[in-house]
PDB file of C-alpha atoms and ligand atoms in Angstrom:
ATOM      1  CA  UNK A   9     -11.245   8.364   5.056  1.00  0.00           C
ATOM      2  CA  UNK A  10      -8.475   9.714   7.207  1.00  0.00           C
ATOM      3  CA  UNK A  11      -7.340  13.311   6.707  1.00  0.00           C
ATOM      4  CA  UNK A  12      -4.211  12.423   8.675  1.00  0.00           C
ATOM      5  CA  UNK A  13      -2.800   8.975   9.176  1.00  0.00           C
ATOM      6  CA  UNK A  14      -0.355   7.222  11.466  1.00  0.00           C
ATOM      7  CA  UNK A  15       1.149   5.425   8.486  1.00  0.00           C
ATOM      8  CA  UNK A  16       4.522   7.146   8.246  1.00  0.00           C
ATOM      9  CA  UNK A  17       5.024   6.752   4.491  1.00  0.00           C
ATOM     10  CA  UNK A  18       1.920   8.629   3.387  1.00  0.00           C
ATOM     11  CA  UNK A  19      -0.087  11.760   4.230  1.00  0.00           C
ATOM     12  CA  UNK A  20      -3.685  10.516   4.050  1.00  0.00           C
ATOM     13  CA  UNK A  21      -5.648   7.366   3.385  1.00  0.00           C
ATOM     14  CA  UNK A  22      -8.625   6.946   1.081  1.00  0.00           C
ATOM     15  CA  UNK A  23     -10.901   3.946   0.658  1.00  0.00           C
ATOM     16  CA  UNK A  24     -13.053   3.628  -2.457  1.00  0.00           C
ATOM     17  CA  UNK A  25     -14.913   0.744  -0.816  1.00  0.00           C
ATOM     18  CA  UNK A  26     -14.765  -1.208   2.429  1.00  0.00           C
ATOM     19  CA  UNK A  27     -14.260  -4.953   2.671  1.00  0.00           C
ATOM     20  CA  UNK A  28     -11.975  -7.725   1.440  1.00  0.00           C
ATOM     21  CA  UNK A  29     -11.176 -11.441   1.710  1.00  0.00           C
ATOM     22  CA  UNK A  30      -7.984 -12.949   3.109  1.00  0.00           C
ATOM     23  CA  UNK A  31      -5.603 -14.163   0.424  1.00  0.00           C
ATOM     24  CA  UNK A  32      -2.185 -14.950   1.958  1.00  0.00           C
ATOM     25  CA  UNK A  33      -0.336 -15.152   5.307  1.00  0.00           C
ATOM     26  CA  UNK A  34       0.056 -11.354   5.425  1.00  0.00           C
ATOM     27  CA  UNK A  35      -3.718 -11.243   5.923  1.00  0.00           C
ATOM     28  CA  UNK A  36      -3.809 -13.571   8.951  1.00  0.00           C
ATOM     29  CA  UNK A  37      -4.026 -10.700  11.431  1.00  0.00           C
ATOM     30  CA  UNK A  38      -5.648  -8.203   9.071  1.00  0.00           C
ATOM     31  CA  UNK A  39      -6.105  -4.951  11.024  1.00  0.00           C
ATOM     32  CA  UNK A  40      -8.856  -3.856   8.638  1.00  0.00           C
ATOM     33  CA  UNK A  41     -10.918  -6.984   9.325  1.00  0.00           C
ATOM     34  CA  UNK A  42     -10.449  -6.435  13.063  1.00  0.00           C
ATOM     35  CA  UNK A  43     -11.584  -2.823  12.766  1.00  0.00           C
ATOM     36  CA  UNK A  44     -14.577  -3.874  10.681  1.00  0.00           C
ATOM     37  CA  UNK A  45     -15.525  -6.457  13.300  1.00  0.00           C
ATOM     38  CA  UNK A  46     -15.130  -3.953  16.168  1.00  0.00           C
ATOM     39  CA  UNK A  47     -17.419  -1.514  14.397  1.00  0.00           C
ATOM     40  CA  UNK A  48     -20.111  -4.136  13.807  1.00  0.00           C
ATOM     41  CA  UNK A  49     -19.350  -4.976  10.177  1.00  0.00           C
ATOM     42  CA  UNK A  50     -19.080  -8.347   8.468  1.00  0.00           C
ATOM     43  CA  UNK A  51     -17.412  -7.303   5.242  1.00  0.00           C
ATOM     44  CA  UNK A  52     -14.506  -9.737   5.662  1.00  0.00           C
ATOM     45  CA  UNK A  53     -16.681 -12.802   6.170  1.00  0.00           C
ATOM     46  CA  UNK A  54     -16.489 -15.423   3.446  1.00  0.00           C
ATOM     47  CA  UNK A  55     -18.798 -14.645   0.564  1.00  0.00           C
ATOM     48  CA  UNK A  56     -19.676 -11.127   1.680  1.00  0.00           C
ATOM     49  CA  UNK A  57     -19.162  -8.324  -0.814  1.00  0.00           C
ATOM     50  CA  UNK A  58     -17.496  -5.015   0.072  1.00  0.00           C
ATOM     51  CA  UNK A  59     -19.690  -1.989   0.595  1.00  0.00           C
ATOM     52  CA  UNK A  60     -19.572   1.152  -1.511  1.00  0.00           C
ATOM     53  CA  UNK A  61     -18.735   4.455   0.188  1.00  0.00           C
ATOM     54  CA  UNK A  62     -20.669   7.708   0.450  1.00  0.00           C
ATOM     55  CA  UNK A  63     -20.367  10.655  -1.917  1.00  0.00           C
ATOM     56  CA  UNK A  64     -19.015  12.677   1.018  1.00  0.00           C
ATOM     57  CA  UNK A  65     -16.122  10.234   1.248  1.00  0.00           C
ATOM     58  CA  UNK A  66     -15.407  10.580  -2.461  1.00  0.00           C
ATOM     59  CA  UNK A  67     -15.256  14.368  -2.176  1.00  0.00           C
ATOM     60  CA  UNK A  68     -12.368  14.363   0.290  1.00  0.00           C
ATOM     61  CA  UNK A  69      -9.565  13.794  -2.233  1.00  0.00           C
ATOM     62  CA  UNK A  70     -10.950  16.660  -4.341  1.00  0.00           C
ATOM     63  CA  UNK A  71     -10.525  18.936  -1.324  1.00  0.00           C
ATOM     64  CA  UNK A  72      -7.017  17.596  -0.635  1.00  0.00           C
ATOM     65  CA  UNK A  73      -6.158  18.249  -4.256  1.00  0.00           C
ATOM     66  CA  UNK A  74      -7.423  21.824  -4.029  1.00  0.00           C
ATOM     67  CA  UNK A  75      -5.376  22.415  -0.861  1.00  0.00           C
ATOM     68  CA  UNK A  76      -2.298  20.903  -2.494  1.00  0.00           C
ATOM     69  CA  UNK A  77      -2.742  23.256  -5.451  1.00  0.00           C
ATOM     70  CA  UNK A  78      -3.149  26.311  -3.213  1.00  0.00           C
ATOM     71  CA  UNK A  79      -0.021  25.482  -1.192  1.00  0.00           C
ATOM     72  CA  UNK A  80       1.963  24.059  -4.086  1.00  0.00           C
ATOM     73  CA  UNK A  81       2.571  20.903  -2.069  1.00  0.00           C
ATOM     74  CA  UNK A  82       1.713  17.513  -3.560  1.00  0.00           C
ATOM     75  CA  UNK A  83       0.076  15.167  -1.088  1.00  0.00           C
ATOM     76  CA  UNK A  84       0.548  11.411  -0.873  1.00  0.00           C
ATOM     77  CA  UNK A  85      -2.594   9.297  -0.557  1.00  0.00           C
ATOM     78  CA  UNK A  86      -2.491   5.615   0.340  1.00  0.00           C
ATOM     79  CA  UNK A  87      -5.490   4.092  -1.352  1.00  0.00           C
ATOM     80  CA  UNK A  88      -6.955   0.972   0.173  1.00  0.00           C
ATOM     81  CA  UNK A  89      -6.247   0.624   3.874  1.00  0.00           C
ATOM     82  CA  UNK A  90      -9.677  -1.052   4.188  1.00  0.00           C
ATOM     83  CA  UNK A  91      -9.776  -2.911   0.872  1.00  0.00           C
ATOM     84  CA  UNK A  92      -7.616  -4.085  -1.997  1.00  0.00           C
ATOM     85  CA  UNK A  93      -7.978  -1.838  -5.040  1.00  0.00           C
ATOM     86  CA  UNK A  94      -7.453  -4.744  -7.439  1.00  0.00           C
ATOM     87  CA  UNK A  95      -9.965  -7.044  -5.743  1.00  0.00           C
ATOM     88  CA  UNK A  96     -12.241  -8.733  -8.281  1.00  0.00           C
ATOM     89  CA  UNK A  97     -15.133  -8.211  -5.856  1.00  0.00           C
ATOM     90  CA  UNK A  98     -14.984  -4.401  -5.990  1.00  0.00           C
ATOM     91  CA  UNK A  99     -18.495  -2.914  -5.994  1.00  0.00           C
ATOM     92  CA  UNK A 100     -19.756  -2.237  -9.518  1.00  0.00           C
ATOM     93  CA  UNK A 101     -18.270   0.839 -11.100  1.00  0.00           C
ATOM     94  CA  UNK A 102     -16.233   1.877  -8.073  1.00  0.00           C
ATOM     95  CA  UNK A 103     -12.774   1.076  -9.453  1.00  0.00           C
ATOM     96  CA  UNK A 104     -13.598   3.057 -12.614  1.00  0.00           C
ATOM     97  CA  UNK A 105     -14.760   5.875 -10.360  1.00  0.00           C
ATOM     98  CA  UNK A 106     -11.442   5.693  -8.514  1.00  0.00           C
ATOM     99  CA  UNK A 107      -9.386   6.049 -11.692  1.00  0.00           C
ATOM    100  CA  UNK A 108     -11.545   8.981 -12.763  1.00  0.00           C
ATOM    101  CA  UNK A 109     -10.822  10.616  -9.406  1.00  0.00           C
ATOM    102  CA  UNK A 110      -7.091   9.935  -9.835  1.00  0.00           C
ATOM    103  CA  UNK A 111      -7.177  11.655 -13.226  1.00  0.00           C
ATOM    104  CA  UNK A 112      -8.897  14.672 -11.658  1.00  0.00           C
ATOM    105  CA  UNK A 113      -6.291  15.066  -8.906  1.00  0.00           C
ATOM    106  CA  UNK A 114      -2.791  15.411 -10.396  1.00  0.00           C
ATOM    107  CA  UNK A 115      -1.489  17.103  -7.226  1.00  0.00           C
ATOM    108  CA  UNK A 116      -2.155  13.911  -5.262  1.00  0.00           C
ATOM    109  CA  UNK A 117       0.390  11.112  -5.396  1.00  0.00           C
ATOM    110  CA  UNK A 118      -1.748   7.986  -5.259  1.00  0.00           C
ATOM    111  CA  UNK A 119      -0.112   4.951  -3.645  1.00  0.00           C
ATOM    112  CA  UNK A 120      -1.989   1.830  -4.782  1.00  0.00           C
ATOM    113  CA  UNK A 121      -0.914  -1.265  -2.881  1.00  0.00           C
ATOM    114  CA  UNK A 122      -2.225  -4.745  -3.638  1.00  0.00           C
ATOM    115  CA  UNK A 123      -1.814  -8.400  -2.825  1.00  0.00           C
ATOM    116  CA  UNK A 124      -3.513  -9.257  -6.123  1.00  0.00           C
ATOM    117  CA  UNK A 125      -1.091  -8.024  -8.801  1.00  0.00           C
ATOM    118  CA  UNK A 126      -2.254 -10.624 -11.333  1.00  0.00           C
ATOM    119  CA  UNK A 127      -5.473  -8.576 -11.550  1.00  0.00           C
ATOM    120  CA  UNK A 128      -3.767  -5.233 -12.164  1.00  0.00           C
ATOM    121  CA  UNK A 129      -3.475  -5.294 -15.944  1.00  0.00           C
ATOM    122  CA  UNK A 130      -7.058  -6.392 -16.364  1.00  0.00           C
ATOM    123  CA  UNK A 131      -8.343  -3.489 -14.275  1.00  0.00           C
ATOM    124  CA  UNK A 132      -6.109  -0.615 -15.396  1.00  0.00           C
ATOM    125  CA  UNK A 133      -7.874   2.062 -17.459  1.00  0.00           C
ATOM    126  CA  UNK A 134      -7.413   2.128 -21.247  1.00  0.00           C
ATOM    127  CA  UNK A 135      -5.360   5.336 -21.164  1.00  0.00           C
ATOM    128  CA  UNK A 136      -2.880   4.013 -18.567  1.00  0.00           C
ATOM    129  CA  UNK A 137      -0.019   3.977 -21.121  1.00  0.00           C
ATOM    130  CA  UNK A 138       3.331   4.011 -19.305  1.00  0.00           C
ATOM    131  CA  UNK A 139       1.502   4.709 -16.064  1.00  0.00           C
ATOM    132  CA  UNK A 140      -0.182   7.849 -14.738  1.00  0.00           C
ATOM    133  CA  UNK A 141       2.326  10.419 -13.444  1.00  0.00           C
ATOM    134  CA  UNK A 142       0.564  10.525 -10.082  1.00  0.00           C
ATOM    135  CA  UNK A 143       0.272   6.793  -9.346  1.00  0.00           C
ATOM    136  CA  UNK A 144       2.722   4.596  -7.471  1.00  0.00           C
ATOM    137  CA  UNK A 145       1.974   0.877  -7.838  1.00  0.00           C
ATOM    138  CA  UNK A 146       3.015  -1.520  -5.093  1.00  0.00           C
ATOM    139  CA  UNK A 147       2.686  -5.110  -3.902  1.00  0.00           C
ATOM    140  CA  UNK A 148       2.950  -6.733  -0.489  1.00  0.00           C
ATOM    141  CA  UNK A 149       5.894  -9.083  -0.006  1.00  0.00           C
ATOM    142  CA  UNK A 150       5.597 -10.896   3.294  1.00  0.00           C
ATOM    143  CA  UNK A 151       7.293 -14.209   2.467  1.00  0.00           C
ATOM    144  CA  UNK A 152       8.890 -16.290  -0.279  1.00  0.00           C
ATOM    145  CA  UNK A 153       5.896 -18.358  -1.327  1.00  0.00           C
ATOM    146  CA  UNK A 154       3.270 -15.638  -1.803  1.00  0.00           C
ATOM    147  CA  UNK A 155       5.263 -12.404  -1.699  1.00  0.00           C
ATOM    148  CA  UNK A 156       8.223 -12.898  -4.030  1.00  0.00           C
ATOM    149  CA  UNK A 157       6.143 -13.981  -7.070  1.00  0.00           C
ATOM    150  CA  UNK A 158       4.185 -10.719  -6.759  1.00  0.00           C
ATOM    151  CA  UNK A 159       7.380  -8.764  -7.489  1.00  0.00           C
ATOM    152  CA  UNK A 160       7.792 -10.412 -10.879  1.00  0.00           C
ATOM    153  CA  UNK A 161       4.224  -9.587 -11.808  1.00  0.00           C
ATOM    154  CA  UNK A 162       4.647  -5.963 -10.753  1.00  0.00           C
ATOM    155  CA  UNK A 163       7.855  -5.538 -12.760  1.00  0.00           C
ATOM    156  CA  UNK A 164       5.969  -6.281 -15.971  1.00  0.00           C
ATOM    157  CA  UNK A 165       3.367  -3.578 -15.433  1.00  0.00           C
ATOM    158  CA  UNK A 166       4.191  -0.070 -16.600  1.00  0.00           C
ATOM    159  CA  UNK A 167       4.231   2.408 -13.721  1.00  0.00           C
ATOM    160  CA  UNK A 168       6.042   5.660 -12.914  1.00  0.00           C
ATOM    161  CA  UNK A 169       6.988   4.292  -9.482  1.00  0.00           C
ATOM    162  CA  UNK A 170       6.887   0.659  -8.400  1.00  0.00           C
ATOM    163  CA  UNK A 171       7.196  -0.193  -4.744  1.00  0.00           C
ATOM    164  CA  UNK A 172       7.193  -3.130  -2.345  1.00  0.00           C
ATOM    165  CA  UNK A 173       5.575  -3.202   1.069  1.00  0.00           C
ATOM    166  CA  UNK A 174       7.664  -5.789   2.890  1.00  0.00           C
ATOM    167  CA  UNK A 175       5.245  -5.819   5.793  1.00  0.00           C
ATOM    168  CA  UNK A 176       4.642  -7.879   7.780  1.00  0.00           C
ATOM    169  CA  UNK A 177       8.035  -9.427   7.067  1.00  0.00           C
ATOM    170  CA  UNK A 178       7.517 -13.054   8.122  1.00  0.00           C
ATOM    171  CA  UNK A 179      10.721 -14.801   7.046  1.00  0.00           C
ATOM    172  CA  UNK A 180      14.095 -14.304   5.415  1.00  0.00           C
ATOM    173  CA  UNK A 181      13.446 -13.436   1.776  1.00  0.00           C
ATOM    174  CA  UNK A 182      16.802 -14.665   0.479  1.00  0.00           C
ATOM    175  CA  UNK A 183      18.045 -13.047  -2.716  1.00  0.00           C
ATOM    176  CA  UNK A 184      15.716 -10.541  -4.344  1.00  0.00           C
ATOM    177  CA  UNK A 185      16.163  -9.060  -7.796  1.00  0.00           C
ATOM    178  CA  UNK A 186      14.998  -5.451  -7.407  1.00  0.00           C
ATOM    179  CA  UNK A 187      15.419  -4.409 -11.027  1.00  0.00           C
ATOM    180  CA  UNK A 188      12.551  -2.066 -11.891  1.00  0.00           C
ATOM    181  CA  UNK A 189      11.634  -1.441  -8.257  1.00  0.00           C
ATOM    182  CA  UNK A 190      11.971   2.137  -6.965  1.00  0.00           C
ATOM    183  CA  UNK A 191      11.102   1.890  -3.302  1.00  0.00           C
ATOM    184  CA  UNK A 192      10.874  -0.698  -0.519  1.00  0.00           C
ATOM    185  CA  UNK A 193       8.969  -0.257   2.730  1.00  0.00           C
ATOM    186  CA  UNK A 194       9.882  -2.659   5.543  1.00  0.00           C
ATOM    187  CA  UNK A 195       7.852  -3.271   8.675  1.00  0.00           C
ATOM    188  CA  UNK A 196       7.058  -5.784  11.371  1.00  0.00           C
ATOM    189  CA  UNK A 197       3.585  -6.776  12.429  1.00  0.00           C
ATOM    190  CA  UNK A 198       1.846  -4.981  15.299  1.00  0.00           C
ATOM    191  CA  UNK A 199      -0.955  -6.100  17.577  1.00  0.00           C
ATOM    192  CA  UNK A 200      -1.769  -8.760  20.147  1.00  0.00           C
ATOM    193  CA  UNK A 201      -1.062 -11.716  17.813  1.00  0.00           C
ATOM    194  CA  UNK A 202       1.873 -10.161  16.016  1.00  0.00           C
ATOM    195  CA  UNK A 203       4.530 -12.465  14.604  1.00  0.00           C
ATOM    196  CA  UNK A 204       8.122 -11.502  15.364  1.00  0.00           C
ATOM    197  CA  UNK A 205      10.480 -10.067  12.759  1.00  0.00           C
ATOM    198  CA  UNK A 206      14.148 -11.011  12.959  1.00  0.00           C
ATOM    199  CA  UNK A 207      16.741  -8.210  12.629  1.00  0.00           C
ATOM    200  CA  UNK A 208      18.705 -10.486  10.275  1.00  0.00           C
ATOM    201  CA  UNK A 209      15.781 -10.591   7.840  1.00  0.00           C
ATOM    202  CA  UNK A 210      15.642  -6.795   7.883  1.00  0.00           C
ATOM    203  CA  UNK A 211      19.400  -6.470   7.358  1.00  0.00           C
ATOM    204  CA  UNK A 212      19.184  -8.797   4.386  1.00  0.00           C
ATOM    205  CA  UNK A 213      16.503  -6.727   2.613  1.00  0.00           C
ATOM    206  CA  UNK A 214      18.241  -3.439   3.443  1.00  0.00           C
ATOM    207  CA  UNK A 215      21.573  -4.704   2.241  1.00  0.00           C
ATOM    208  CA  UNK A 216      20.098  -5.697  -1.103  1.00  0.00           C
ATOM    209  CA  UNK A 217      18.327  -2.352  -1.471  1.00  0.00           C
ATOM    210  CA  UNK A 218      21.619  -0.530  -0.885  1.00  0.00           C
ATOM    211  CA  UNK A 219      23.478  -2.737  -3.352  1.00  0.00           C
ATOM    212  CA  UNK A 220      20.770  -2.304  -6.000  1.00  0.00           C
ATOM    213  CA  UNK A 221      20.291   1.427  -5.365  1.00  0.00           C
ATOM    214  CA  UNK A 222      16.681   1.195  -4.218  1.00  0.00           C
ATOM    215  CA  UNK A 223      15.247   3.645  -1.656  1.00  0.00           C
ATOM    216  CA  UNK A 224      14.155   2.145   1.676  1.00  0.00           C
ATOM    217  CA  UNK A 225      11.637   3.215   4.268  1.00  0.00           C
ATOM    218  CA  UNK A 226      11.861   1.331   7.538  1.00  0.00           C
ATOM    219  CA  UNK A 227       8.445   1.763   9.128  1.00  0.00           C
ATOM    220  CA  UNK A 228       8.566  -0.068  12.436  1.00  0.00           C
ATOM    221  CA  UNK A 229       9.640  -3.205  14.264  1.00  0.00           C
ATOM    222  CA  UNK A 230       6.095  -3.876  15.436  1.00  0.00           C
ATOM    223  CA  UNK A 231       5.249  -6.038  18.391  1.00  0.00           C
ATOM    224  CA  UNK A 232       2.296  -6.480  20.660  1.00  0.00           C
ATOM    225  CA  UNK A 233       2.225  -2.943  21.987  1.00  0.00           C
ATOM    226  CA  UNK A 234       1.972   0.046  19.707  1.00  0.00           C
ATOM    227  CA  UNK A 235       5.370   1.552  18.915  1.00  0.00           C
ATOM    228  CA  UNK A 236       6.946  -1.005  21.193  1.00  0.00           C
ATOM    229  CA  UNK A 237       9.789  -1.744  18.820  1.00  0.00           C
ATOM    230  CA  UNK A 238      10.287   1.780  17.521  1.00  0.00           C
ATOM    231  CA  UNK A 239      11.695   2.437  14.082  1.00  0.00           C
ATOM    232  CA  UNK A 240      15.466   2.568  14.545  1.00  0.00           C
ATOM    233  CA  UNK A 241      17.741   0.219  12.650  1.00  0.00           C
ATOM    234  CA  UNK A 242      21.252   0.092  14.104  1.00  0.00           C
ATOM    235  CA  UNK A 243      20.382   3.326  15.961  1.00  0.00           C
ATOM    236  CA  UNK A 244      19.303   5.191  12.832  1.00  0.00           C
ATOM    237  CA  UNK A 245      16.002   6.100  11.189  1.00  0.00           C
ATOM    238  CA  UNK A 246      15.908   4.911   7.584  1.00  0.00           C
ATOM    239  CA  UNK A 247      13.323   6.921   5.714  1.00  0.00           C
ATOM    240  CA  UNK A 248      14.142   7.456   2.052  1.00  0.00           C
ATOM    241  CA  UNK A 249      11.741   8.440  -0.723  1.00  0.00           C
ATOM    242  CA  UNK A 250      11.914   6.950  -4.198  1.00  0.00           C
ATOM    243  CA  UNK A 251      14.660   8.735  -6.142  1.00  0.00           C
ATOM    244  CA  UNK A 252      12.370  10.189  -8.776  1.00  0.00           C
ATOM    245  CA  UNK A 253      10.350  12.193  -6.252  1.00  0.00           C
ATOM    246  CA  UNK A 254      13.190  13.795  -4.289  1.00  0.00           C
TER     247      UNK A 254
HETATM  248  S1  SF4 B  27      -5.628  -7.926   1.302  1.00  0.00           S
HETATM  249 FE1  SF4 B  27      -5.350  -6.401   2.956  1.00  0.00          FE
HETATM  250  S2  SF4 B  27      -7.440  -5.773   3.522  1.00  0.00           S
HETATM  251 FE2  SF4 B  27      -7.593  -7.704   2.360  1.00  0.00          FE
HETATM  252  S3  SF4 B  27      -7.654  -9.292   3.942  1.00  0.00           S
HETATM  253 FE3  SF4 B  27      -5.514  -9.048   3.253  1.00  0.00          FE
HETATM  254  S4  SF4 B  27      -4.605  -7.589   4.720  1.00  0.00           S
HETATM  255 FE4  SF4 B  27      -6.839  -7.452   4.911  1.00  0.00          FE
END
């Protein structure tokens, strides 16, 4: 997948397979499904299984890892912009192949984000222990009904870094207990059907992150034109990394 990405909180994206099914309101305007449709695919249609990717695709992270070793610079890789890595419909053997790749690439910081955290424990490898040093585990939190319960599931899974992707933020989340969470990304929805994000909702999440000493990355306001809303909050860019990574 992408050598470079426009996603501000990572360096590259990698997809171990391609395809998914909608599961909650965050998926309503799924950009991946739209891209699949535009490129002639049907991997988001009900009942269709994701497709496996080529060996050439799988070799890319090995090259990124080699470059990171040569330059002494770890590289962040968001895994699953076109799938959900904890999807029960993953093509046979491909999730195991992914974890093997993760083990082979310690200079890559793998960011695994899911909307299916209740599947995580079942699909983690046997040697996961307290979590691989190079894996950040995250869940999407778009609303109270579907998003907030995912946080509680994530908190009970061992991981070196746990994060929340509060994107698209669709309503006020009220009080959130962020114990055990290292990093929160906040973003509004983009695209022609994007749903608006209230500044008060953003302030509420940011305020709680500050009070609970959790790093925040404000990605963008979103809107129906790219970059329309920018990424300033009260005239400032808020882009903090989880404390343990500096
Ligand atoms: S989980 Fe992600 S990839 Fe799957 S349908 Fe929802 S938004 Fe799209």
